[in-house]
Coordinates of C-alpha atoms in Angstrom, one line a residue:
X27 CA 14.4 -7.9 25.1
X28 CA 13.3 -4.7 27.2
X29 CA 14.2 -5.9 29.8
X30 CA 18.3 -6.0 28.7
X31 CA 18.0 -3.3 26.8
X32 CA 17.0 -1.3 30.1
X33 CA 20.1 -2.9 31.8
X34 CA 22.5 -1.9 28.3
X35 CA 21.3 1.7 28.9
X36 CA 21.5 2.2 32.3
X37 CA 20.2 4.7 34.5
X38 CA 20.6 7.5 31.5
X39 CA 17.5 5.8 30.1
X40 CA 14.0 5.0 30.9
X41 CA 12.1 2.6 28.4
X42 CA 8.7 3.7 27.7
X43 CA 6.4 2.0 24.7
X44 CA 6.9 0.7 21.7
X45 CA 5.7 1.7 18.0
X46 CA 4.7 -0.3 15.5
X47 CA 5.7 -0.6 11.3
X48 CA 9.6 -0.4 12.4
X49 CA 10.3 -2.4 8.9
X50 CA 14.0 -3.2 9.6
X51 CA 14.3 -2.7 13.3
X52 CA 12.2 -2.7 16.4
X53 CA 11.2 1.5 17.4
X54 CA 11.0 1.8 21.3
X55 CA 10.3 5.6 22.6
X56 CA 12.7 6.5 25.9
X57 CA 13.0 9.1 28.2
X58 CA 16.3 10.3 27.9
X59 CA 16.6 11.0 32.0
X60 CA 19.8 13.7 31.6
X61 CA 18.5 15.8 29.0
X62 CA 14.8 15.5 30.1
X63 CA 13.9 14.7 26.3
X64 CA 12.0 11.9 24.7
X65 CA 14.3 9.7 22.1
X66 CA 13.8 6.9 19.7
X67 CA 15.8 4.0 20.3
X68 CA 15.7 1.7 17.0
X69 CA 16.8 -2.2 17.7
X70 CA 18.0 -3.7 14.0
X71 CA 16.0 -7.0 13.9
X72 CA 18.1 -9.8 15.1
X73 CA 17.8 -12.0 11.4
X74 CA 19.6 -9.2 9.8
X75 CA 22.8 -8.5 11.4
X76 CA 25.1 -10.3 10.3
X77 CA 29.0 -11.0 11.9
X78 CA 30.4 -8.1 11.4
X79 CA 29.4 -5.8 14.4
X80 CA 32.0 -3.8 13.8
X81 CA 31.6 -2.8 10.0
X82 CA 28.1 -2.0 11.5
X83 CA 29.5 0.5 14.4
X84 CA 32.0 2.3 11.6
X85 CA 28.9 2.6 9.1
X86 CA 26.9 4.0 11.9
X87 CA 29.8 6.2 13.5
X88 CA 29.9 7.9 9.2
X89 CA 26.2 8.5 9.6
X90 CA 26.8 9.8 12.7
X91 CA 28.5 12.8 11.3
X92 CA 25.6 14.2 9.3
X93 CA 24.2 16.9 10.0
X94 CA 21.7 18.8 7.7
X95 CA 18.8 20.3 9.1
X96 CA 16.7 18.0 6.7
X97 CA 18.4 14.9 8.2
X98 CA 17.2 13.4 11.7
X99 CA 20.7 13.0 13.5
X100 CA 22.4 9.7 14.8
X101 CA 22.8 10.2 18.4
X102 CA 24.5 7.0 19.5
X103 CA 25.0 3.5 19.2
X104 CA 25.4 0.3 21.3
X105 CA 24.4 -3.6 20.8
X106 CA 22.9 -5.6 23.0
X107 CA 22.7 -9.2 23.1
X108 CA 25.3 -9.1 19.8
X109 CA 22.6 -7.1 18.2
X110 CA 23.2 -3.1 17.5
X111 CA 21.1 -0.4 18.4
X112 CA 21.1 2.7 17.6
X113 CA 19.2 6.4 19.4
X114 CA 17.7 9.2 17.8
X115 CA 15.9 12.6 18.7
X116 CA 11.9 11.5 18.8
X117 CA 10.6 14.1 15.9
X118 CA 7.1 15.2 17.1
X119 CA 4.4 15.3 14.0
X120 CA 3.8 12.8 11.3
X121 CA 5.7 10.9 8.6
X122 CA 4.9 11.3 5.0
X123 CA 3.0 8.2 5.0
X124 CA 0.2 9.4 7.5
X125 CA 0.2 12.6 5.4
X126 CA -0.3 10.6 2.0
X127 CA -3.3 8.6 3.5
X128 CA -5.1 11.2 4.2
X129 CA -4.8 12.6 0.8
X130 CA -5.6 9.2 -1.3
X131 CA -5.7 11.8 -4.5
X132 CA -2.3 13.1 -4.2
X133 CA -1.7 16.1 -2.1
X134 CA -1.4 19.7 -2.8
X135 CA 1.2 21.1 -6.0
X136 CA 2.9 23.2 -3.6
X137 CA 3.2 21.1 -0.7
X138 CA 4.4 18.1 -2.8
X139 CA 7.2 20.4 -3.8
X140 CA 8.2 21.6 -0.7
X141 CA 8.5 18.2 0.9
X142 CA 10.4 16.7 -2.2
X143 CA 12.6 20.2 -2.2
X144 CA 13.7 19.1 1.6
X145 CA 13.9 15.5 0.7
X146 CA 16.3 16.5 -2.1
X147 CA 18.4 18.8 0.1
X148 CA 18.6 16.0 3.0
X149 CA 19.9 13.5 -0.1
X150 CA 22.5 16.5 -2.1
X151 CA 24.4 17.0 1.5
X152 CA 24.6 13.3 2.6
X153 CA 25.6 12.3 -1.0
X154 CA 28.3 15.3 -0.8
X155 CA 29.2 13.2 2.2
X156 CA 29.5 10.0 0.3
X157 CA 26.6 8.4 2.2
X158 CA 23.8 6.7 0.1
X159 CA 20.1 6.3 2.2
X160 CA 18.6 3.1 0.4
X161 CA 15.9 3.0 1.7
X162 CA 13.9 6.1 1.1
X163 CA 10.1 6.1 1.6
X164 CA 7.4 7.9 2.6
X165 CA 8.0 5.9 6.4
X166 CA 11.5 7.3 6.6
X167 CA 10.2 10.7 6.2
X168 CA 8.6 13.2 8.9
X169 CA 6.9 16.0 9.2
X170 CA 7.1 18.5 11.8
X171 CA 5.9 22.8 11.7
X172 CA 5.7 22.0 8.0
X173 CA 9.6 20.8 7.5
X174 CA 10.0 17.4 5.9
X175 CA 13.3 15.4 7.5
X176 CA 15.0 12.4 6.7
X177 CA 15.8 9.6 9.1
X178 CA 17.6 6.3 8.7
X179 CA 20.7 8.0 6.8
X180 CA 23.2 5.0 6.4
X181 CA 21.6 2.6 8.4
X182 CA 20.8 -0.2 5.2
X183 CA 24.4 0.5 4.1
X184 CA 25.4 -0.1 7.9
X185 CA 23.6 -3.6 7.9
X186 CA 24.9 -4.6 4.8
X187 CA 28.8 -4.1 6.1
X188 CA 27.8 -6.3 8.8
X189 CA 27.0 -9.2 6.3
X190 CA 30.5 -11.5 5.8
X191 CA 31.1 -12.9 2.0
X192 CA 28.9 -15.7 3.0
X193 CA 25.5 -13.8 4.5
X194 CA 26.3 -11.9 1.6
X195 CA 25.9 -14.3 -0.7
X196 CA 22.7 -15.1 0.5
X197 CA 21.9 -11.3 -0.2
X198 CA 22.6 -11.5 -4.1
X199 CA 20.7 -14.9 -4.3
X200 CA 17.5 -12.7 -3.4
X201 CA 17.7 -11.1 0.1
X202 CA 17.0 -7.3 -1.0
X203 CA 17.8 -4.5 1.6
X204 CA 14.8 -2.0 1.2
X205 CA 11.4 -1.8 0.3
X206 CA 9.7 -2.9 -2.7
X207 CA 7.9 -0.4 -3.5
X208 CA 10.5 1.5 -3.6
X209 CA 13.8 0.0 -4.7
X210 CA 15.8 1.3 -8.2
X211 CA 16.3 -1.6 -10.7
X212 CA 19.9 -1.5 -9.7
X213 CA 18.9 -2.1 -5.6
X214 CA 16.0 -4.9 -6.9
X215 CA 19.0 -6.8 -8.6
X216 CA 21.6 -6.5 -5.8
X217 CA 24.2 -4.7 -8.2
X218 CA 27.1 -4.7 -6.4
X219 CA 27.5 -1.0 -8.2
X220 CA 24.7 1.0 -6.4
X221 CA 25.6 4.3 -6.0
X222 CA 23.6 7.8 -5.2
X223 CA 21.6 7.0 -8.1
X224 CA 19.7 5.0 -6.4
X225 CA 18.3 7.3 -4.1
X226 CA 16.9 9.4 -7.0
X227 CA 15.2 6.5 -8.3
X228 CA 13.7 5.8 -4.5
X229 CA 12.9 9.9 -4.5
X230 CA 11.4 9.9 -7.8
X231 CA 8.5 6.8 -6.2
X232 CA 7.9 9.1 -3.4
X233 CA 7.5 11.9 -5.6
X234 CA 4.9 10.3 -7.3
X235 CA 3.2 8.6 -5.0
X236 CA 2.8 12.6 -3.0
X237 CA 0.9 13.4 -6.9
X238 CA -0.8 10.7 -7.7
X239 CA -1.6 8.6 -4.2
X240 CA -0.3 5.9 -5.2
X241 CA 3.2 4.4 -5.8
X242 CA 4.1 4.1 -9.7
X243 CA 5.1 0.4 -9.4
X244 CA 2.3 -2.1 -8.1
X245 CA 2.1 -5.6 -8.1
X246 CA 0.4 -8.9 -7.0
X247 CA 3.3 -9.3 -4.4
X248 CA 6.8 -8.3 -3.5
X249 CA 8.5 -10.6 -6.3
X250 CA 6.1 -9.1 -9.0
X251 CA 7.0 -5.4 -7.8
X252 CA 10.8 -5.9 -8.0
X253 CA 10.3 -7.3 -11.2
X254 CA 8.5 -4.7 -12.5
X255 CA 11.0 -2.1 -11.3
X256 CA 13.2 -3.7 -13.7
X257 CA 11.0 -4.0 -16.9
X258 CA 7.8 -1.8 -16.4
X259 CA 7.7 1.8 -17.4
X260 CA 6.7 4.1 -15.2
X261 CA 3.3 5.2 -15.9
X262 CA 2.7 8.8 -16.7
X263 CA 0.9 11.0 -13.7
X264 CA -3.3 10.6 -13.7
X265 CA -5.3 12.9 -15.6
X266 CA -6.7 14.2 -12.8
X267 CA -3.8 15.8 -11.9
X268 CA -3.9 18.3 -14.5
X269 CA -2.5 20.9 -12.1
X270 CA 0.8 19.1 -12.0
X271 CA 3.0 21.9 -13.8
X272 CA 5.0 20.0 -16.9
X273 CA 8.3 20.1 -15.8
X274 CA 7.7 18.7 -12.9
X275 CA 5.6 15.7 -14.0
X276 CA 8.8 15.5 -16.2
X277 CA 11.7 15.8 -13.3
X278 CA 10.1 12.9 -11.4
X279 CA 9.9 10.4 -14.6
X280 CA 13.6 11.3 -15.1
X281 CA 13.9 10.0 -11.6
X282 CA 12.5 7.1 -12.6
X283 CA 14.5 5.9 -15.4
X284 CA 15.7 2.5 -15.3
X285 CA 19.1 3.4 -16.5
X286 CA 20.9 5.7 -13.5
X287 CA 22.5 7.5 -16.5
X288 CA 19.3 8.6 -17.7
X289 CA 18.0 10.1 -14.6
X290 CA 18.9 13.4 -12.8
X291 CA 23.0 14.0 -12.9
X292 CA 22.7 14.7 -9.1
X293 CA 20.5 15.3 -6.3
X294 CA 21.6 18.4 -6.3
X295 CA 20.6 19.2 -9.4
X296 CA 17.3 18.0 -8.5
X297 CA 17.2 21.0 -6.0
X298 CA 18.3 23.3 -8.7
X299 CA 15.3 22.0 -10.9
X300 CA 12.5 22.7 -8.3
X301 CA 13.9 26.1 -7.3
X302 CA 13.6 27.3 -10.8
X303 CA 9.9 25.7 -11.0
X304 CA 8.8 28.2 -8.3
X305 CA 9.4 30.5 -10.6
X306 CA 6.1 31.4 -12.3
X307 CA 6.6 31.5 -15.8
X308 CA 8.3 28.2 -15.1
X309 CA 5.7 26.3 -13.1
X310 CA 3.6 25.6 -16.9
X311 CA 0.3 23.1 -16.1
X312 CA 0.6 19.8 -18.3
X313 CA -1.3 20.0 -21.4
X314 CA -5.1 18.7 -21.3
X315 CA -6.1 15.8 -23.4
X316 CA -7.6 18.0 -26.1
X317 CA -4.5 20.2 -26.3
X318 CA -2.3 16.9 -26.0
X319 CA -3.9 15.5 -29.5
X320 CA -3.1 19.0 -31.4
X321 CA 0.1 19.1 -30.4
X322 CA 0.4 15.5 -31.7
X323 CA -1.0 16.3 -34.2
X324 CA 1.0 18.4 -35.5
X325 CA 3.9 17.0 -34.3
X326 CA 3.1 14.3 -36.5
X327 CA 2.4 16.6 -39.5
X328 CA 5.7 18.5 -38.9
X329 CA 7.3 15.0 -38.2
X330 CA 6.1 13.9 -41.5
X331 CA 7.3 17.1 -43.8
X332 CA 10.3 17.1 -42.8
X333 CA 10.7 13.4 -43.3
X334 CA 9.7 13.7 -46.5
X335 CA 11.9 16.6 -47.3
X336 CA 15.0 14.6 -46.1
X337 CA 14.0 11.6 -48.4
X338 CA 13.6 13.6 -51.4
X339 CA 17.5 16.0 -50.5
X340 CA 18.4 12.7 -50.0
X341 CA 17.1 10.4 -53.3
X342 CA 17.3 7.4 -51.0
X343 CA 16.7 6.0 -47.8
X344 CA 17.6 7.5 -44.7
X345 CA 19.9 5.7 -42.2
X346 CA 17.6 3.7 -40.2
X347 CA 17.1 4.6 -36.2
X348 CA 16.0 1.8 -33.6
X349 CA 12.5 2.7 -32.0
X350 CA 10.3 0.6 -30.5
X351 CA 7.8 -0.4 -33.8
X352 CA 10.6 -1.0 -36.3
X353 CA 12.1 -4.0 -37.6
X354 CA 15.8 -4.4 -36.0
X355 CA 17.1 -7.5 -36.8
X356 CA 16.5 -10.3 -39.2
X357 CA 14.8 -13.3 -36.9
X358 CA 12.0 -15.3 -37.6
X359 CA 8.7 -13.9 -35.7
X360 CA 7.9 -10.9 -33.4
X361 CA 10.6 -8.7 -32.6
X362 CA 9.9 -6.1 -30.0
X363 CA 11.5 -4.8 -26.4
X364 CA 13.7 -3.5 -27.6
X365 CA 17.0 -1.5 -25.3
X366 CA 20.3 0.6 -26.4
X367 CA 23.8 -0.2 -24.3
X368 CA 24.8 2.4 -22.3
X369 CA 27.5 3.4 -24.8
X370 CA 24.8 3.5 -27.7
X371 CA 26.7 0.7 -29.9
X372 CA 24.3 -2.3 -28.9
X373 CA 21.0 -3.1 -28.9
X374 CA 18.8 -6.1 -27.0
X375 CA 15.5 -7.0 -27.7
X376 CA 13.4 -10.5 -28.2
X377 CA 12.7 -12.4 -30.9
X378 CA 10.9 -15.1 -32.5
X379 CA 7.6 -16.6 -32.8
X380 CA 5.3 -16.8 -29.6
X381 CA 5.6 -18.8 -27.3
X382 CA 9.3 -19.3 -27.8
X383 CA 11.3 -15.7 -28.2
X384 CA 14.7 -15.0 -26.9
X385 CA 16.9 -12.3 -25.8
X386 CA 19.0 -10.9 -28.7
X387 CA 22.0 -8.4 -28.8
X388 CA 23.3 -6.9 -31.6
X389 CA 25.5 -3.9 -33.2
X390 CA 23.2 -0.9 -34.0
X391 CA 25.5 0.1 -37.1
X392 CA 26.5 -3.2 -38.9
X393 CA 28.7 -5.9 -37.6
X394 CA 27.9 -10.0 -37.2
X395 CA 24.6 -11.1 -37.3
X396 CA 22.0 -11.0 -34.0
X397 CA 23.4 -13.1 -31.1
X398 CA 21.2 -15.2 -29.1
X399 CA 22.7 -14.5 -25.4
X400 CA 20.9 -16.5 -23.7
X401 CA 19.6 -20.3 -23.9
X402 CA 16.1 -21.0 -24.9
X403 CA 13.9 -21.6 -21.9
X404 CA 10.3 -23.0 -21.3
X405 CA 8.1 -19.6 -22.3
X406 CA 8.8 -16.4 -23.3
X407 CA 12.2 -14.1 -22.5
X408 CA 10.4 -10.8 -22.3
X409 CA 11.7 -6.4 -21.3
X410 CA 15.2 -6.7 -21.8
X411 CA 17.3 -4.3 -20.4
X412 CA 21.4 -3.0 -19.5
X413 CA 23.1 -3.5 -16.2
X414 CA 24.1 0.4 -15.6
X415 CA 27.8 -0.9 -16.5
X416 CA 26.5 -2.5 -20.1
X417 CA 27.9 -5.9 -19.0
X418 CA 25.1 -7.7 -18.3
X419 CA 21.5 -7.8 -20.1
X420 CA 18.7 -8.5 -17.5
X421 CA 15.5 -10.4 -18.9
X422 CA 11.9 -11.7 -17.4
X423 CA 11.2 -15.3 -18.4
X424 CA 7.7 -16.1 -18.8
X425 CA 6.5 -19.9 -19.0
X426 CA 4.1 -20.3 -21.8
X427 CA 2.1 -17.1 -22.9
X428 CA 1.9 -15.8 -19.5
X429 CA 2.1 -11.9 -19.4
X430 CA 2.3 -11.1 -15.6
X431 CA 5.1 -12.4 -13.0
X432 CA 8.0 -14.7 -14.5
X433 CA 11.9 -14.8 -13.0
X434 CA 14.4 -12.3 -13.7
X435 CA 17.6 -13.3 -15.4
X436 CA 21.3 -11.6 -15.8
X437 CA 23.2 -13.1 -18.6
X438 CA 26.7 -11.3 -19.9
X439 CA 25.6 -9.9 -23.3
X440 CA 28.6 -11.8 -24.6
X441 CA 26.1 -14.7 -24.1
X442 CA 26.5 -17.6 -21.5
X443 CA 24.6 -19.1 -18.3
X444 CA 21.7 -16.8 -16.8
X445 CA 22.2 -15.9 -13.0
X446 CA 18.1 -15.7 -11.4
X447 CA 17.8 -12.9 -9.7
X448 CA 14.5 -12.6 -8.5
X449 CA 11.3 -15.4 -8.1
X450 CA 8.6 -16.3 -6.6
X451 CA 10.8 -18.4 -3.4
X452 CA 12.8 -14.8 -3.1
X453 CA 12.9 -13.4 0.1
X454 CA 12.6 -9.3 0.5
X455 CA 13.4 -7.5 3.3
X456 CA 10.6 -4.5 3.5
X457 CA 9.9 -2.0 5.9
X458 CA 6.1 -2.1 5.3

């Protein structure tokens, strides 16, 4: 492959080595010989391009246009052998990902949020641009004189045009563009409707990772993490990282919501959010343990008055809210899970005894009874959740009382046939 890659570039070019964890494409250092300057020439892997090489130039050629001081500009494009290329400047320092291993604790408050702050600012321009990353991780993220920049701007989305109807299909039967670790509920699932969002989600795994030194989603494998990014919670940051101010332990769950409408509106209002945090009456640390239970505490004590005053203004019961420990529905057994529509008129959770429970939707305020939306299966139907349009519930189906791994499942929350999503024979693209 060097060898006609040398003869694509021509004299401009002189190959020198290769680097390794290239992920989606093969990373060969050059000596540009006009400019006297080292480059990066990144060669997609040949089992992801599909037939359209020329959706993949006009992707690239967009990207191209970037530029952000944040961003690690496009420099050209070419294929060789039917398989594209592209060059970029060769950014002396070290990514993000050499910087995290060498703090396994988390790093530094302050230097966490001025790497996020330029990670942010890299995403608010190219977004203003209409160009989503997809793929943003700690690899896609250098350091150099203490300036975080951004590199692989529109390349996933440049792949992905290449794919015809076809190779596409093979893409929403479980070929995911990305990286697990790091992929938004909405990328994990292939919804056609990704937009920005899905960065935040990607930012807000970074973010965390930088505090805690470790990514908020892990799993057994790649199938297990993908699933989890679709049911699991993100955890809350360690203990030992009391000197995480509130509101920023706060902005980076946000990111993480499974719902896009729930996190951030923008990246750029992600920006806003840190500037004010450098602020110091804004910048408060997260409440200890101790403090933590008295402000339950009395949470719970004011909680309860006022409760109490309502029942007794009100001689009777009040109207009843769906949370996660009450009653919702009517069917036999456990119900639990459960998930409001994005419109707030529906909820989904499971029911039934062990062993057996199913996926339910229902009216929050009155209406026809619970509807079983989707067919019983061998096991458990556990974590419902909405598609960010509220078409579509997404569920994990567990055989027998299993509580780790399972499939995930789509079914219209009309009811019908489940579509699997993601398994154990899925294959996942990563960059690790």
């Amino acid at each position: 492959m060097h060898k006609a890659l040398q003869e694509a570039l021509g004299s401009n070019y002189r190959l020198e080595r290769e680097l390794e964890g290239g992920g989606m494409s093969r990373i060969i250092v050059a000596r540009d010989e006009t400019l006297q300057r080292e480059v990066v020439i990144k060669v997609v892997r040949s089992d992801l391009v599909g037939s359209g090489i020329d959706r993949f130039r006009r992707e690239i050629a967009i990207a191209a246009r970037l530029q952000h001081p944040h961003i690690v500009p496009l420099l050209s494009t070419g294929e060789v052998g039917g398989v594209p290329f592209y060059i970029m400047p060769f950014v002396r320092g070290e990514s993000l990902r050499a910087r995290i291993a060498a703090h396994p604790a988390g790093l530094p408050v302050a230097e966490v949020m001025r790497v996020i702050r330029d990670i942010a600012s890299a995403l608010a321009y190219a977004h203003g641009e209409g160009i989503v990353h997809r793929d943003i991780k700690p690899e896609n993220v250098l350091i150099t004189g203490g300036v975080a920049v951004v590199t692989d701007f529109g390349v996933a989305k440049a792949i992905d045009a290449s794919l015809n109807e076809e190779e596409r299909g093979l893409t929403t039967a479980g070929v995911a563009l990305g990286t697990p670790a790091y992929m938004s509920p909405e990328q994990a699932t292939a919804d056609p409707g990704i937009d920005e969002r899905t960065d935040l989600y990607s930012f807000g795994c970074v973010a965390y990772e930088l505090l805690a030194g470790r990514p908020p989603i892990i799993g057994r494998n790649a199938q297990e993490v993908l699933a989890a990014h679709i049911t699991r919670p993100a955890p809350p940051l360690p203990e030992s990282r009391q000197d995480v101010p509130a509101q920023l332990a706060e902005l980076v769950l946000r990111c993480l919501e499974k719902d896009p409408a729930r996190r951030p509106a923008s990246a750029a209002a992600v920006v806003a959010t840190l500037d004010a945090l450098t602020t110091p009456q804004a910048a408060t640390p997260r409440p200890g343990p101790r403090r933590r239970r008295r402000l339950l505490f009395v949470a719970g004590a004011l909680g309860a008055a006022a409760i109490t005053g309502f029942l007794w203004m009100q001689r009777g019961p009040p109207t009843p809210r769906v949370t996660g420990t009450q009653v919702i529905a009517s069917a036999p057994g456990l119900e639990a899970d459960p998930s409001i529509s994005p419109d707030g008129k529906l909820v989904t959770y499971v029911a039934g005894p062990m062993g057996s429970m199913r996926v339910y939707v229902r009216q929050i305020e009155g209406g026809a009874p619970p509807l079983a939306v989707a067919p019983s299966l061998q096991g458990n139907q556990w974590a419902p959740r909405w598609s960010p349009d509220g078409r579509h519930v997404r569920f994990v189906q567990r055989a027998g009382r299993e509580q780790l791994g399972g499939v995930v499942y789509s079914v219209p929350y009309t009811g019908g046939t489940p579509r699997r999503l993601i398994a154990g024979d899925s294959t996942v693209i990563s960059a690790d």
